[in-house]
CSV table of C-alpha atoms and ligand atoms in Angstrom, one decimal:
chain,number,residue,atom,x,y,z
Y,1,UNK,CA,-37.9,-98.8,83.4
Y,2,UNK,CA,-41.5,-97.9,82.5
Y,3,UNK,CA,-41.1,-99.4,79.1
Y,4,UNK,CA,-39.8,-102.6,80.6
Y,5,UNK,CA,-42.8,-102.6,82.9
Y,6,UNK,CA,-45.2,-102.0,80.1
Y,7,UNK,CA,-43.7,-104.8,78.0
Y,8,UNK,CA,-44.0,-107.2,80.9
Y,9,UNK,CA,-47.7,-106.2,81.3
Y,10,UNK,CA,-48.3,-106.6,77.6
Y,11,UNK,CA,-46.8,-110.1,77.7
Y,12,UNK,CA,-48.9,-111.0,80.6
Y,13,UNK,CA,-52.1,-109.7,78.9
Y,14,UNK,CA,-51.2,-111.7,75.7
Y,15,UNK,CA,-50.8,-114.9,77.8
Y,16,UNK,CA,-54.2,-114.3,79.5
Y,17,UNK,CA,-55.8,-113.7,76.1
Y,18,UNK,CA,-54.4,-117.1,74.9
Y,19,UNK,CA,-55.9,-118.7,77.9
Y,20,UNK,CA,-59.3,-117.4,76.9
Y,21,UNK,CA,-59.7,-114.3,79.1
Y,22,UNK,CA,-61.6,-111.5,77.4
Y,23,UNK,CA,-61.6,-109.1,80.3
Y,24,UNK,CA,-59.1,-108.3,83.0
Y,25,UNK,CA,-60.6,-106.2,85.8
Y,26,UNK,CA,-57.4,-104.7,87.2
Y,27,UNK,CA,-53.7,-104.7,86.5
Y,28,UNK,CA,-52.0,-104.4,89.9
Y,29,UNK,CA,-49.5,-101.6,90.4
Y,30,UNK,CA,-46.0,-102.7,89.6
Y,31,UNK,CA,-44.0,-104.3,92.4
Y,32,UNK,CA,-40.3,-103.8,93.0
Y,33,UNK,CA,-39.6,-107.4,92.1
Y,34,UNK,CA,-41.0,-106.7,88.5
Y,35,UNK,CA,-38.4,-104.1,88.0
Y,36,UNK,CA,-35.3,-104.7,90.1
Y,37,UNK,CA,-32.5,-106.3,88.1
Y,38,UNK,CA,-29.8,-108.1,90.0
Y,39,UNK,CA,-26.6,-106.3,91.0
Y,40,UNK,CA,-24.6,-109.1,89.5
Y,41,UNK,CA,-23.5,-109.6,85.9
Y,42,UNK,CA,-23.9,-113.4,85.9
Y,43,UNK,CA,-27.4,-113.2,87.4
Y,44,UNK,CA,-28.3,-110.5,84.9
Y,45,UNK,CA,-27.0,-112.6,82.0
Y,46,UNK,CA,-29.2,-115.5,83.2
Y,47,UNK,CA,-32.3,-113.3,83.1
Y,48,UNK,CA,-31.4,-112.0,79.7
Y,49,UNK,CA,-31.0,-115.5,78.4
Y,50,UNK,CA,-34.6,-116.2,79.2
Y,51,UNK,CA,-36.0,-112.8,78.1
Y,52,UNK,CA,-39.1,-112.9,75.9
Y,53,UNK,CA,-40.1,-109.3,76.3
Y,54,UNK,CA,-39.9,-108.3,72.6
Y,55,UNK,CA,-40.5,-110.0,69.3
Y,56,UNK,CA,-36.7,-110.5,68.7
Y,57,UNK,CA,-36.8,-113.3,71.2
Y,58,UNK,CA,-38.9,-115.4,68.7
Y,59,UNK,CA,-36.3,-115.3,66.0
Y,60,UNK,CA,-33.0,-115.4,67.9
Y,61,UNK,CA,-30.8,-118.5,68.2
Y,62,UNK,CA,-28.9,-117.2,71.3
Y,63,UNK,CA,-29.0,-114.1,73.3
Y,64,UNK,CA,-25.8,-112.0,73.2
Y,65,UNK,CA,-25.4,-110.5,76.6
Y,66,UNK,CA,-21.9,-109.0,76.2
Y,67,UNK,CA,-18.5,-110.0,77.5
Y,68,UNK,CA,-15.2,-108.7,78.8
Y,69,UNK,CA,-13.6,-107.4,82.0
Y,70,UNK,CA,-16.5,-106.9,84.5
Y,71,UNK,CA,-14.5,-103.9,85.8
Y,72,UNK,CA,-13.4,-102.5,82.5
Y,73,UNK,CA,-12.4,-98.9,82.2
Y,74,UNK,CA,-13.6,-98.9,78.6
Y,75,UNK,CA,-16.9,-100.2,77.3
Y,76,UNK,CA,-17.9,-100.5,73.6
Y,77,UNK,CA,-21.6,-100.4,72.8
Y,78,UNK,CA,-22.8,-101.7,69.4
Y,79,UNK,CA,-26.3,-101.9,67.8
Y,80,UNK,CA,-27.2,-105.6,68.0
Y,81,UNK,CA,-26.0,-109.0,67.2
Y,82,UNK,CA,-25.5,-110.2,63.6
Y,83,UNK,CA,-25.7,-113.7,62.2
Y,84,UNK,CA,-22.4,-115.0,63.7
Y,85,UNK,CA,-23.1,-113.4,67.1
Y,86,UNK,CA,-26.6,-115.0,67.1
Y,87,UNK,CA,-25.1,-118.4,66.6
Y,88,UNK,CA,-22.2,-118.1,69.0
Y,89,UNK,CA,-23.8,-116.0,71.7
Y,90,UNK,CA,-20.8,-113.6,71.8
Y,91,UNK,CA,-20.7,-110.0,70.7
Y,92,UNK,CA,-18.7,-108.8,67.7
Y,93,UNK,CA,-17.3,-112.1,66.4
Y,94,UNK,CA,-18.0,-111.6,62.7
Y,95,UNK,CA,-16.1,-109.4,60.2
Y,96,UNK,CA,-17.0,-106.2,62.1
Y,97,UNK,CA,-15.9,-107.9,65.2
Y,98,UNK,CA,-12.5,-108.8,63.7
Y,99,UNK,CA,-12.0,-105.1,62.8
Y,100,UNK,CA,-13.1,-104.0,66.3
Y,101,UNK,CA,-10.6,-106.4,67.9
Y,102,UNK,CA,-7.8,-104.9,65.7
Y,103,UNK,CA,-8.9,-101.4,66.7
Y,104,UNK,CA,-8.7,-102.3,70.4
Y,105,UNK,CA,-5.5,-104.3,70.3
Y,106,UNK,CA,-3.5,-102.4,67.6
Y,107,UNK,CA,-4.5,-98.8,68.3
Y,108,UNK,CA,-5.6,-98.7,72.0
Y,109,UNK,CA,-2.9,-101.4,72.7
Y,110,UNK,CA,-5.0,-103.3,75.2
Y,111,UNK,CA,-6.2,-106.9,75.0
Y,112,UNK,CA,-9.8,-107.3,73.8
Y,113,UNK,CA,-10.5,-109.2,77.0
Y,114,UNK,CA,-9.7,-106.1,79.1
Y,115,UNK,CA,-12.6,-104.0,77.7
Y,116,UNK,CA,-16.3,-104.7,78.0
Y,117,UNK,CA,-18.4,-105.2,74.8
Y,118,UNK,CA,-22.2,-105.0,74.7
Y,119,UNK,CA,-25.0,-104.0,72.4
Y,120,UNK,CA,-28.2,-101.9,72.6
Y,121,UNK,CA,-30.3,-105.1,71.9
Y,122,UNK,CA,-29.3,-108.5,73.1
Y,123,UNK,CA,-31.0,-110.5,70.3
Y,124,UNK,CA,-30.4,-110.4,66.5
Y,125,UNK,CA,-32.8,-108.3,64.5
Y,126,UNK,CA,-33.8,-110.4,61.5
Y,127,UNK,CA,-31.7,-109.6,58.4
Y,128,UNK,CA,-29.6,-107.3,60.5
Y,129,UNK,CA,-32.2,-104.5,60.3
Y,130,UNK,CA,-32.0,-101.6,62.8
Y,131,UNK,CA,-33.8,-102.5,66.0
Y,132,UNK,CA,-37.2,-100.8,66.3
Y,133,UNK,CA,-37.7,-98.3,69.1
Y,134,UNK,CA,-39.9,-100.8,71.0
Y,135,UNK,CA,-37.1,-103.4,70.8
Y,136,UNK,CA,-34.4,-101.0,71.8
Y,137,UNK,CA,-36.3,-99.4,74.7
Y,138,UNK,CA,-37.5,-102.8,76.0
Y,139,UNK,CA,-33.9,-104.0,76.1
Y,140,UNK,CA,-32.2,-100.8,77.3
Y,141,UNK,CA,-32.6,-101.5,81.1
Y,142,UNK,CA,-30.3,-104.5,80.7
Y,143,UNK,CA,-27.6,-102.3,79.2
Y,144,UNK,CA,-28.1,-99.6,81.8
Y,145,UNK,CA,-27.6,-102.2,84.5
Y,146,UNK,CA,-24.5,-103.5,82.8
Y,147,UNK,CA,-23.1,-99.9,82.7
Y,148,UNK,CA,-24.0,-99.5,86.4
Y,149,UNK,CA,-22.2,-102.7,87.4
Y,150,UNK,CA,-19.1,-102.4,85.2
Y,151,UNK,CA,-18.7,-98.7,86.0
Y,152,UNK,CA,-16.6,-97.8,82.9
Y,153,UNK,CA,-14.8,-94.6,82.7
Y,154,UNK,CA,-15.4,-94.3,79.0
Y,155,UNK,CA,-18.0,-95.7,76.7
Y,156,UNK,CA,-17.5,-95.7,72.9
Y,157,UNK,CA,-20.8,-95.7,71.1
Y,158,UNK,CA,-20.4,-97.6,67.9
Y,159,UNK,CA,-22.6,-95.9,65.3
Y,160,UNK,CA,-25.7,-93.9,65.2
Y,161,UNK,CA,-28.1,-96.4,66.8
Y,162,UNK,CA,-25.9,-96.9,69.9
Y,163,UNK,CA,-25.3,-93.1,70.2
Y,164,UNK,CA,-29.0,-92.4,69.8
Y,165,UNK,CA,-30.2,-94.8,72.4
Y,166,UNK,CA,-27.5,-94.0,74.9
Y,167,UNK,CA,-28.2,-90.3,74.8
Y,168,UNK,CA,-31.7,-89.7,73.2
Y,169,UNK,CA,-29.9,-87.3,70.8
Y,170,UNK,CA,-30.7,-87.7,67.0
Y,171,UNK,CA,-27.6,-85.9,65.7
Y,172,UNK,CA,-26.0,-88.0,62.9
Y,173,UNK,CA,-22.8,-89.9,63.7
Y,174,UNK,CA,-20.8,-88.2,61.0
Y,175,UNK,CA,-21.4,-84.9,62.8
Y,176,UNK,CA,-21.1,-86.0,66.4
Y,177,UNK,CA,-18.3,-88.6,66.1
Y,178,UNK,CA,-15.1,-87.8,68.1
Y,179,UNK,CA,-16.8,-85.5,70.6
Y,180,UNK,CA,-16.3,-86.3,74.3
Y,181,UNK,CA,-19.6,-86.0,76.2
Y,182,UNK,CA,-19.7,-85.9,80.0
Y,183,UNK,CA,-22.5,-88.3,81.0
Y,184,UNK,CA,-21.9,-88.0,84.7
Y,185,UNK,CA,-20.4,-91.3,85.8
Y,186,UNK,CA,-18.6,-91.8,82.4
Y,187,UNK,CA,-17.5,-90.0,79.3
Y,188,UNK,CA,-19.2,-91.0,76.0
Y,189,UNK,CA,-17.3,-90.9,72.7
Y,190,UNK,CA,-19.4,-91.6,69.6
Y,191,UNK,CA,-17.6,-93.1,66.7
Y,192,UNK,CA,-18.2,-95.0,63.5
Y,193,UNK,CA,-19.5,-98.6,63.7
Y,194,UNK,CA,-16.9,-101.1,62.4
Y,195,UNK,CA,-19.5,-102.4,59.8
Y,196,UNK,CA,-19.6,-98.8,58.4
Y,197,UNK,CA,-15.8,-98.8,58.3
Y,198,UNK,CA,-15.8,-102.1,56.3
Y,199,UNK,CA,-18.1,-100.4,53.8
Y,200,UNK,CA,-16.3,-97.1,53.9
Y,201,UNK,CA,-12.6,-97.7,54.5
Y,202,UNK,CA,-11.7,-94.0,54.0
Y,203,UNK,CA,-13.5,-93.3,57.3
Y,204,UNK,CA,-10.8,-95.3,59.1
Y,205,UNK,CA,-8.7,-92.1,59.4
Y,206,UNK,CA,-11.4,-90.4,61.5
Y,207,UNK,CA,-12.0,-93.6,63.5
Y,208,UNK,CA,-8.3,-93.7,64.3
Y,209,UNK,CA,-8.5,-90.1,65.6
Y,210,UNK,CA,-11.5,-91.1,67.8
Y,211,UNK,CA,-9.5,-94.1,69.2
Y,212,UNK,CA,-6.7,-91.7,70.1
Y,213,UNK,CA,-9.2,-89.5,71.9
Y,214,UNK,CA,-10.4,-92.5,73.8
Y,215,UNK,CA,-6.9,-93.6,74.6
Y,216,UNK,CA,-6.2,-90.1,76.0
Y,217,UNK,CA,-9.2,-90.4,78.3
Y,218,UNK,CA,-8.2,-93.7,79.8
A,301,URA,N1,-22.7,-105.5,65.2
A,301,URA,C1,-23.1,-105.0,66.3
A,301,URA,O1,-23.6,-103.9,66.5
A,301,URA,N2,-23.0,-105.8,67.4
A,301,URA,C2,-22.4,-107.0,67.3
A,301,URA,O2,-22.4,-107.7,68.3
A,301,URA,C3,-22.0,-107.5,66.1
A,301,URA,C4,-22.1,-106.7,65.0
């Protein structure tokens, strides 16, 4: 939350500078209203759709909040929207999304609409680059709130970026994938990102094992 607060203050200072201010005597202490995100997914989505807290807001077409069953037992967390997601405003709708949908429907045997799908950042990083730490940490409170509201039993972290920002751990995905981590209110299972599987089809065997692990937890 501190990072969100700092980003808000930075934005405010930039606005004051544009207005001609060269000196600001005091930044008041943060108030609860700066920080409290709504306990309602629709209201949260509305806030996210207007977010301008990081540079990604300047280049996005649409924010990609996330979608699915608001009471899903299983949540998938990816890295950030790609080109198709940026245009449609929906997560995982491109080639990687098609593969993710097959993984959910053919292996887990649940409709895609029954799970919840979100990302670390809600706006597309230009050229699909990895989000910077500033972008990721600024956006993370939105994901934390989504997790708090959906209350999933299991979260599948898709790829190294999702795993890193959900846990703070820097262990590579090849090493950590398939492990079940107790995160208190949910179990976290890191696994390969579908884009990685498209580039490395031989890793699908391990991904399949991870999905069976997830299925066993549900
Ligand atoms: N890759 C991601 O990490 N998220 C998406 O929504 C789409 C592709």
